[in-house]
Coordinates of C-alpha atoms in Angstrom, one line a residue:
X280 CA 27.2 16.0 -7.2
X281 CA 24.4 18.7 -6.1
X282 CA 24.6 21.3 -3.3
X283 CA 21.8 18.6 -2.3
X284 CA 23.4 16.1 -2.2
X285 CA 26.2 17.0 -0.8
X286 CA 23.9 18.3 2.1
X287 CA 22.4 15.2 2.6
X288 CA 25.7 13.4 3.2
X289 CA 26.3 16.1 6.0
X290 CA 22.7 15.2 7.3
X291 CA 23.7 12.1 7.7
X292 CA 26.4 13.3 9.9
X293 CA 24.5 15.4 11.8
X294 CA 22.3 12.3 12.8
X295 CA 25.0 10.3 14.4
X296 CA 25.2 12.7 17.3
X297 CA 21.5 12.4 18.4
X298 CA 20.9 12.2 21.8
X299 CA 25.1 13.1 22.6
X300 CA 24.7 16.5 21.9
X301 CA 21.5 17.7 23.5
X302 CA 20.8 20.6 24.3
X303 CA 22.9 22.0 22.1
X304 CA 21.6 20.7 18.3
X305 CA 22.6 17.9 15.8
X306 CA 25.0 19.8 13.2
X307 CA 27.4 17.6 10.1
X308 CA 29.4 19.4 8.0
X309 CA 31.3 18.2 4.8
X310 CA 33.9 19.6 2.7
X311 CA 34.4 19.7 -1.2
X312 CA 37.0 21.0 -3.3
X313 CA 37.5 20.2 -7.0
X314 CA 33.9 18.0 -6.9
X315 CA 36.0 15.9 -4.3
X316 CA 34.7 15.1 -0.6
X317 CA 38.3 16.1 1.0
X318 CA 36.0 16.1 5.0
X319 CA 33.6 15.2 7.1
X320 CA 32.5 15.9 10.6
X321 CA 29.4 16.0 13.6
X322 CA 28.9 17.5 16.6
X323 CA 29.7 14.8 18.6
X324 CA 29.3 15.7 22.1
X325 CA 27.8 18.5 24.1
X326 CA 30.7 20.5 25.1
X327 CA 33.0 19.4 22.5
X328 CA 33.8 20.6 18.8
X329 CA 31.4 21.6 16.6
X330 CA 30.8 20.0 13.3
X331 CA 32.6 22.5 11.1
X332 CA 36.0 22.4 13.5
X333 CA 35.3 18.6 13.3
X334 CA 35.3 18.5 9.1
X335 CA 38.3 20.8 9.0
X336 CA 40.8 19.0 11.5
X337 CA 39.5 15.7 9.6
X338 CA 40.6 17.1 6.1
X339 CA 44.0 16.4 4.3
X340 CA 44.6 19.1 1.6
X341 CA 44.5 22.4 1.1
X342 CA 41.2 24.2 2.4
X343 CA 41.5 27.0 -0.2
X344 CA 38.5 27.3 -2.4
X345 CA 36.8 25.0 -0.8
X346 CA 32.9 24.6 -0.1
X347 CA 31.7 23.9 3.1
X348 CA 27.8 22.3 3.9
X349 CA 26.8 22.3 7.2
X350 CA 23.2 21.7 8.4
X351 CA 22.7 24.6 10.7
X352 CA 24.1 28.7 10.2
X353 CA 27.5 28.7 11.8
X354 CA 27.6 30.1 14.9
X355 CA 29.5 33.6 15.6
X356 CA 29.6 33.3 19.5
X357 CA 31.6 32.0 22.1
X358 CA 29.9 29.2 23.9
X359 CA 31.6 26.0 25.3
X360 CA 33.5 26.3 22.0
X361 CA 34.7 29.2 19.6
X362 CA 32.7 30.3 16.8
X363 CA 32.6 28.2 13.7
X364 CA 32.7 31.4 11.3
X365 CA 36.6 32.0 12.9
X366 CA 37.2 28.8 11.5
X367 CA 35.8 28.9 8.3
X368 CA 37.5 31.6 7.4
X369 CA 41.2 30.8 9.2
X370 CA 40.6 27.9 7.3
X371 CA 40.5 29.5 3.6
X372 CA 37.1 27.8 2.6
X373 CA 35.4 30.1 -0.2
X374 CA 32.1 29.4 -0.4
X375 CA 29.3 28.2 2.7
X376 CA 25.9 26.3 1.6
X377 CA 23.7 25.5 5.1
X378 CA 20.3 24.3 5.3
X379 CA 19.0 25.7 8.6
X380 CA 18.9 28.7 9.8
X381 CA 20.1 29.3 13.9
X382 CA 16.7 30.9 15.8
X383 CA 19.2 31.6 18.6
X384 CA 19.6 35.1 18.6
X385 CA 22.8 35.2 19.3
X386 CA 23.9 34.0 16.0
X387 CA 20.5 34.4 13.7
X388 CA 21.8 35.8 10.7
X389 CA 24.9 37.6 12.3
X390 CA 27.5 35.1 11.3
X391 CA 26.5 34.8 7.3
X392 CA 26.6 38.7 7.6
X393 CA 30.7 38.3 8.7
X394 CA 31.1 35.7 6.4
X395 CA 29.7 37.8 3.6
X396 CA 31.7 40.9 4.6
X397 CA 35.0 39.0 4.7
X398 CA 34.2 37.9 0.9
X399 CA 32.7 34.4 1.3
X400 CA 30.2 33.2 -0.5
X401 CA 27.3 32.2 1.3
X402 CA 24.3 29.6 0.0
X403 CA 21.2 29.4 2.6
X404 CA 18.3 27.3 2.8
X405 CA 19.5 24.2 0.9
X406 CA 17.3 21.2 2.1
X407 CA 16.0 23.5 4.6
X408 CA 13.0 21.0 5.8
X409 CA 15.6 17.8 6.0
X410 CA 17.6 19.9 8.1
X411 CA 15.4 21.5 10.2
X412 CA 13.5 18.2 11.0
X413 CA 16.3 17.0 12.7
X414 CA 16.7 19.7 14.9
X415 CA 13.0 20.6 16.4
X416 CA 13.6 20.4 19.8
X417 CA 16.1 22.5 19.4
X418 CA 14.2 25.0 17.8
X419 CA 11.5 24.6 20.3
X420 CA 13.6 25.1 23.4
X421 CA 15.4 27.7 21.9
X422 CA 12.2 29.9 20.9
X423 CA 10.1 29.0 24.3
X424 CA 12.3 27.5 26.6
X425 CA 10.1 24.5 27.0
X426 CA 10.7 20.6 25.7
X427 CA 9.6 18.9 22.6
X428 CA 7.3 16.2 23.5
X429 CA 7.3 12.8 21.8
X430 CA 4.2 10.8 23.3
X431 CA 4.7 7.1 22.4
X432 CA 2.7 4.1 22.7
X433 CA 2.3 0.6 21.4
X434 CA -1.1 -0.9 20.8
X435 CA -2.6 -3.7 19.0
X436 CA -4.9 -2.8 15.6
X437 CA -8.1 -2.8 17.9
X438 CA -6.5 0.1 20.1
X439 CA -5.8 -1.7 23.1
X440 CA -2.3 -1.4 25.0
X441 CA -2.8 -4.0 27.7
X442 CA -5.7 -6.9 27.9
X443 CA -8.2 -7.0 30.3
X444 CA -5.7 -8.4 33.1
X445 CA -3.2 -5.5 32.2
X446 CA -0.7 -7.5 31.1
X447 CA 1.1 -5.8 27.8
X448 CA 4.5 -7.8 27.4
X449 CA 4.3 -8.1 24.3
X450 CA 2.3 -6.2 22.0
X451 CA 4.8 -5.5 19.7
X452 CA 7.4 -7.3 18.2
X453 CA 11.1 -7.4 19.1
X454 CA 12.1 -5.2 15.7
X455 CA 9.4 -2.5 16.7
X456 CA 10.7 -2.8 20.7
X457 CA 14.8 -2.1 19.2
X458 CA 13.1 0.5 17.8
X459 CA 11.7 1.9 20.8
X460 CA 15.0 1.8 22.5
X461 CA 16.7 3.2 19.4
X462 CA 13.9 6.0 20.2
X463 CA 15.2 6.8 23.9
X464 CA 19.1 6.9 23.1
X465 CA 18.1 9.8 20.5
X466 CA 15.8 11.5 23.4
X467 CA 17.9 13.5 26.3
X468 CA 15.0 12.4 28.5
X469 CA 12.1 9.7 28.9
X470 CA 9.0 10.5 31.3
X471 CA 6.4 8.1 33.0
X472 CA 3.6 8.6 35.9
X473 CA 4.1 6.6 39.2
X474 CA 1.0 4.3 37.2
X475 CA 3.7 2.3 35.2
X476 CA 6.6 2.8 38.1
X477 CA 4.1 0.5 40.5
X478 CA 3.3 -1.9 37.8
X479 CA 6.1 -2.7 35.6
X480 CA 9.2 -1.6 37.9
X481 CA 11.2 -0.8 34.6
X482 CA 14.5 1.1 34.2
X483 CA 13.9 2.8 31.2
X484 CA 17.3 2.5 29.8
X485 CA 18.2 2.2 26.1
X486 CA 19.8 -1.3 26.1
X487 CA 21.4 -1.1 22.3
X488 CA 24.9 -1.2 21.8
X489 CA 26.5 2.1 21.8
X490 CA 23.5 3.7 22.8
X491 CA 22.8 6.4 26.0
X492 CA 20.5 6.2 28.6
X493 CA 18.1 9.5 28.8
X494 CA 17.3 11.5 31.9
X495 CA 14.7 9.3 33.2
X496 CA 11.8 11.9 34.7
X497 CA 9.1 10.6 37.3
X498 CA 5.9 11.9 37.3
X499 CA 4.9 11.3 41.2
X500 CA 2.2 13.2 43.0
X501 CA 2.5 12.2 46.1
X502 CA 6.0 10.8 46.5
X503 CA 5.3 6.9 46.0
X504 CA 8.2 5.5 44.3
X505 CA 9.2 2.3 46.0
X506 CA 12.5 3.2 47.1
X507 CA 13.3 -0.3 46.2
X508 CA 12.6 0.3 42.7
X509 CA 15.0 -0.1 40.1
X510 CA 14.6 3.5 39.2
X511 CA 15.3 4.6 42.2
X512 CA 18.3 1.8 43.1
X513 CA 20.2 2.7 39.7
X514 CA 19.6 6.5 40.4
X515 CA 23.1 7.2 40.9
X516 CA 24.5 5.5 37.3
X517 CA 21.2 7.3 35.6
X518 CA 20.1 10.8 36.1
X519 CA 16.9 10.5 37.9
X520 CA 14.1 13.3 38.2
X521 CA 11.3 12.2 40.2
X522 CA 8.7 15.3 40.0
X523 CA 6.4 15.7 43.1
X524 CA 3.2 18.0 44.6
X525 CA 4.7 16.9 48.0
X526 CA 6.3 20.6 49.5
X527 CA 7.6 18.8 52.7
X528 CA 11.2 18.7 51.5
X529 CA 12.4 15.9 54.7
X530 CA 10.0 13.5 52.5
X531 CA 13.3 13.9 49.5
X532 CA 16.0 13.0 51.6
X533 CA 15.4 9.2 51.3
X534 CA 15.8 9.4 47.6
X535 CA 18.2 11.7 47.5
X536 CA 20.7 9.9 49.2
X537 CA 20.4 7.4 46.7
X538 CA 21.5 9.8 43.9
X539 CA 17.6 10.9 42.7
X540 CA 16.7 14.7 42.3
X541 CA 13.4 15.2 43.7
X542 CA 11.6 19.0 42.5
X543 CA 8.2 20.4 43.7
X544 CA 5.7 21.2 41.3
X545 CA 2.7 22.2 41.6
X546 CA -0.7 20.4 41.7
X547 CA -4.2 21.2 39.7
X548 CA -7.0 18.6 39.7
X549 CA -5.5 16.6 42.5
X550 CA -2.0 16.0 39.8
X551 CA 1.1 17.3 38.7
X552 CA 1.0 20.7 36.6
X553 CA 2.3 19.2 33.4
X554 CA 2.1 22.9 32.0
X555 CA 4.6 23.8 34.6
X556 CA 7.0 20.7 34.9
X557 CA 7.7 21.3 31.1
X558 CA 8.3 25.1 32.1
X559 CA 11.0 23.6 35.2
X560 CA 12.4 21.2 32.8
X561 CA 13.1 23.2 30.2
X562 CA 15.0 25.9 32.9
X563 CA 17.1 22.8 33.2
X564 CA 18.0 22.4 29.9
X565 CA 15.9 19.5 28.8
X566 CA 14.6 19.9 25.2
X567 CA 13.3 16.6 24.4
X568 CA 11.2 13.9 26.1
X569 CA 9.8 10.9 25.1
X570 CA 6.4 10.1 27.2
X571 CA 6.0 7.0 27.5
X572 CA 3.5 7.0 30.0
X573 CA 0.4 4.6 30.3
X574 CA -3.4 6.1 29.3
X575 CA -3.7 8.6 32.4
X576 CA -0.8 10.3 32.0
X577 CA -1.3 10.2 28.5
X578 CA -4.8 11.7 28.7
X579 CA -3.3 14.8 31.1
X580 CA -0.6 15.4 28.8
X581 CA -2.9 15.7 25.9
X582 CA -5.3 17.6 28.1
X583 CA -2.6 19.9 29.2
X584 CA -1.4 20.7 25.2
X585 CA 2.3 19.4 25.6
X586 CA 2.3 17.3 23.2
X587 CA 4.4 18.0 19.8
X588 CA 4.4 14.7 18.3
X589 CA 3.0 11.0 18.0
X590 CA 4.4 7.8 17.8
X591 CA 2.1 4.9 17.8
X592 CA 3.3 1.4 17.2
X593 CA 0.5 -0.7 15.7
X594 CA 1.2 -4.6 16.1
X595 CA -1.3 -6.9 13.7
X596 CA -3.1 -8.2 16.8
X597 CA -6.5 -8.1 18.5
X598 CA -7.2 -8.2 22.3
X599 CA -10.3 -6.9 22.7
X600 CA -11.9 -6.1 25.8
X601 CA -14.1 -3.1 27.1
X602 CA -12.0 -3.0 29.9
X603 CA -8.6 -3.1 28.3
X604 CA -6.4 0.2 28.1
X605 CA -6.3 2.3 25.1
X606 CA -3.6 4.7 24.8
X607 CA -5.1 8.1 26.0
X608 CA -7.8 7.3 29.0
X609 CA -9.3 10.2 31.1
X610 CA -12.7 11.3 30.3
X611 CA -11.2 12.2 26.3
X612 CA -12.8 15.3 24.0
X613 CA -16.6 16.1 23.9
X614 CA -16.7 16.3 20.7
X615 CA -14.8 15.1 17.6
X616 CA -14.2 18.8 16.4
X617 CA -12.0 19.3 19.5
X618 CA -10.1 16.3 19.0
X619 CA -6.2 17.1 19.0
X620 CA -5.5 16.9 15.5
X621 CA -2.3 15.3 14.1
X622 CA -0.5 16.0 10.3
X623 CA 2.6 15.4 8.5
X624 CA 2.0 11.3 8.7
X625 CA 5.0 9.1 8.1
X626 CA 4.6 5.0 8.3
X627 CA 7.4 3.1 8.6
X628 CA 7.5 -1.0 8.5
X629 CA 9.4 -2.5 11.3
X630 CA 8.8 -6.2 10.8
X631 CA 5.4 -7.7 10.9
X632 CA 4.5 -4.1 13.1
X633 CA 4.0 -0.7 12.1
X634 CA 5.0 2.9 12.9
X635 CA 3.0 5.7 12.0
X636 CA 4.2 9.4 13.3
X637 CA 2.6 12.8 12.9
X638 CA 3.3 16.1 14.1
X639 CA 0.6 17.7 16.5
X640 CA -1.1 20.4 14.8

C-alpha cells in the first residue's frame, strides 16, 4: 500500500471522533511496519489521548522502524495531554508521514523540526486537502477565534421551505432528515432565532444512536423563550445558550434556574449583532455551528458575512406559493453581482432527495 493510502485509513479514524473532540480537532493515526498495519487510533474525546498515544498503546509488536500517518503535525506542547512528538520518539517509530499541517502556533512546524533533529524521518503534506477538509473549523477558530458556520436548510425544487400556511413537516424525506441529525452530532453547536423557537417548539437534539447533542444556541432579542419550552425545560441535560439584547440581567434568572446560560449581546437594526455573538462564542470555545435557522435569520446571517458554508437539501417536490418561505428572506442583494457566491459543490443522493454543499467564497 501507498503513503495515501495508508493516510486515508487514518482519515477514516480521524472521522469517528467528530463532534467528541471539539474544540480541539479530528486527528487518526495508523501504524505500519514491514507493509503490515500493526495500529490504529483517534482522538476520541476532548481531553483525552491523542490519536498517536491512541495507535501506539493499541499496537502489539515492536514499534522500531515503524511509520506512523497521522492527519494533523504532531503536537510538541503540553495541553490537556503530553506532546505527541515525546511519544513518537519513546516509542522508536522511524519515519512520520502527516497530511495537515497545525496553524496553532504553538506547534506550527516546531515539532517536525524535533522530530527531524532527533533523526526521524518526516513526510508532510500527504493528502493534505482530505485532511484539512475535515478539520476547517478548527483551522478557522484557531486563526480568528471565531466559529465555522454551516447554514442549513431544506426546501422543495421550487425554493420553498414551508407552504403558504407555514407548515414544513415534511419536506424532506426521512433518509435526508437522519442525515440532518447525523449533521448536528458532528457540529459542537446548532443555532436558531426565537422565529422557529415560537413555532416549532423543537429540542434540537441529534436522536441517532450513539450520537451527541450540540450546544444548542438561541438567538433571542428580546428574551421570549417560553420558559415552558422544551428548550428551555431540558436546559439542564443540554447545554443551552440563549443570546439576548436584553441588559437587565433580573430578566435571566428565570432561565437560569433552569440550567440555561443567558449572555448580552448587542443590538443593530433592532437584532442581535451576529458579528459579535460569533466573536462571544468563539471566546467560549465554540468552533462550529450549524444554523439552522428559518429565512430571517438566515437573511441576517448572510447579511452579516458569517457564513462559511451551505447545505441545502432539495426534496423532488413543488409547493408553490408567493407567500411561502424560501430559505434566505430579508430584503436579499440589489443586484445579482453582489450575491454571496458559493464554490467547491458536492451533491450527494440521500434517497429520492438531494444534498448539494459548497463552500462560501
Amino acid at each position: 500500500m501507498t503513503d495515501e493510502e495508508y493516510m486515508s485509513i487514518a482519515i477514516e479514524e480521524a472521522k469517528r471522533g467528530a463532534g467528541w473532540v471539539a474544540p480541539n480537532p479530528m486527528v487518526g493515526a495508523v501504524i505500519v511496519k514491514d507493509g503490515q498495519i500493526i495500529g490504529k487510533g483517534y482522538h476520541t474525546r476532548y481531553g483525552d489521548l491523542h490519536a498517536e498515544r491512541e495507535a501506539i498503546a493499541a499496537s502489539c509488536g515492536d514499534l522500531h522502524g515503524s511509520t506512523i500517518y497521522v492527519t494533523l503535525e504532531p503536537c510538541c506542547h503540553y495541553g490537556k495531554q503530553p506532546p505527541c512528538i515525546d511519544a513518537i520518539t519513546d516509542a522508536g517509530i522511524s519515519r512520520v508521514v502527516f497530511g495537515s499541517s497545525d496553524p496553532n502556533p504553538l506547534v506550527n512546524g516546531k515539532g517536525v523540526s524535533i522530530l527531524r533533529e532527533k533523526g526521524i524521518t518526516v513526510v508532510s503534506g500527504v493528502l493534505k486537502n482530505e485532511c484539512d477538509k475535515i478539520n476547517k473549523a478548527f483551522f478557522r477558530h484557531i486563526q480568528t477565534g471565531l466559529p465555522y458556520v454551516t447554514l442549513k436548510y431544506a426546501m422543495t425544487m421550487d425554493g420553498k421551505i414551508a407552504s403558504h400556511t407555514g407548515l414544513s413537516k415534511w419536506i424532506t424525506g426521512e433518509t435526508a432528515r437522519r442525515h440532518v441529525h447525523q449533521e448536528r452530532s458532528a457540529s459542537q453547536a446548532i443555532m436558531v432565532g426565537i422565529g422557529t423557537v415560537l413555532s416549532d417548539d423543537p429540542l434540537l437534539t441529534s436522536r441517532i444512536e450513539g450520537g451527541r447533542n450540540p450546544i444548542r444556541i438561541i438567538c433571542d432579542t428580546n428574551l421570549r423563550t417560553p420558559l415552558d419550552s422544551n428548550i428551555v425545560k431540558t436546559a439542564k441535560d443540554v447545554r443551552t445558550i440563549i443570546a439576548c439584547s436584553v441588559s437587565d440581567e433580573s430578566r435571566y434568572v428565570s432561565y437560569t434556574e433552569k440550567g440555561c446560560e443567558v449572555i448580552f449581546v448587542e443590538a443593530e437594526d433592532g437584532h442581535i449583532d451576529l458579528k459579535k455573538l460569533m466573536s462571544v462564542l468563539g471566546t467560549r470555545q465554540i468552533n462550529s455551528i450549524l444554523l439552522e435557522g428559518g429565512s430571517q435569520l438566515n437573511w441576517a446571517a448572510v447579511k452579516a458575512g458569517i457564513v462559511n458554508r451551505v447545505q441545502a437539501y432539495i426534496a423532488p417536490k413543488i409547493l408553490g406559493g408567493s407567500d411561502a418561505k424560501t430559505p434566505v428572506g430579508g430584503i436579499g442583494m440589489d443586484d445579482p453581482e453582489n450575491c454571496l457566491k458559493l464554490v467547491n459543490p458536492e451533491i450527494t443522493r440521500l434517497g429520492d432527495d438531494i444534498l448539494i454543499e459548497s463552500e462560501v467564497e
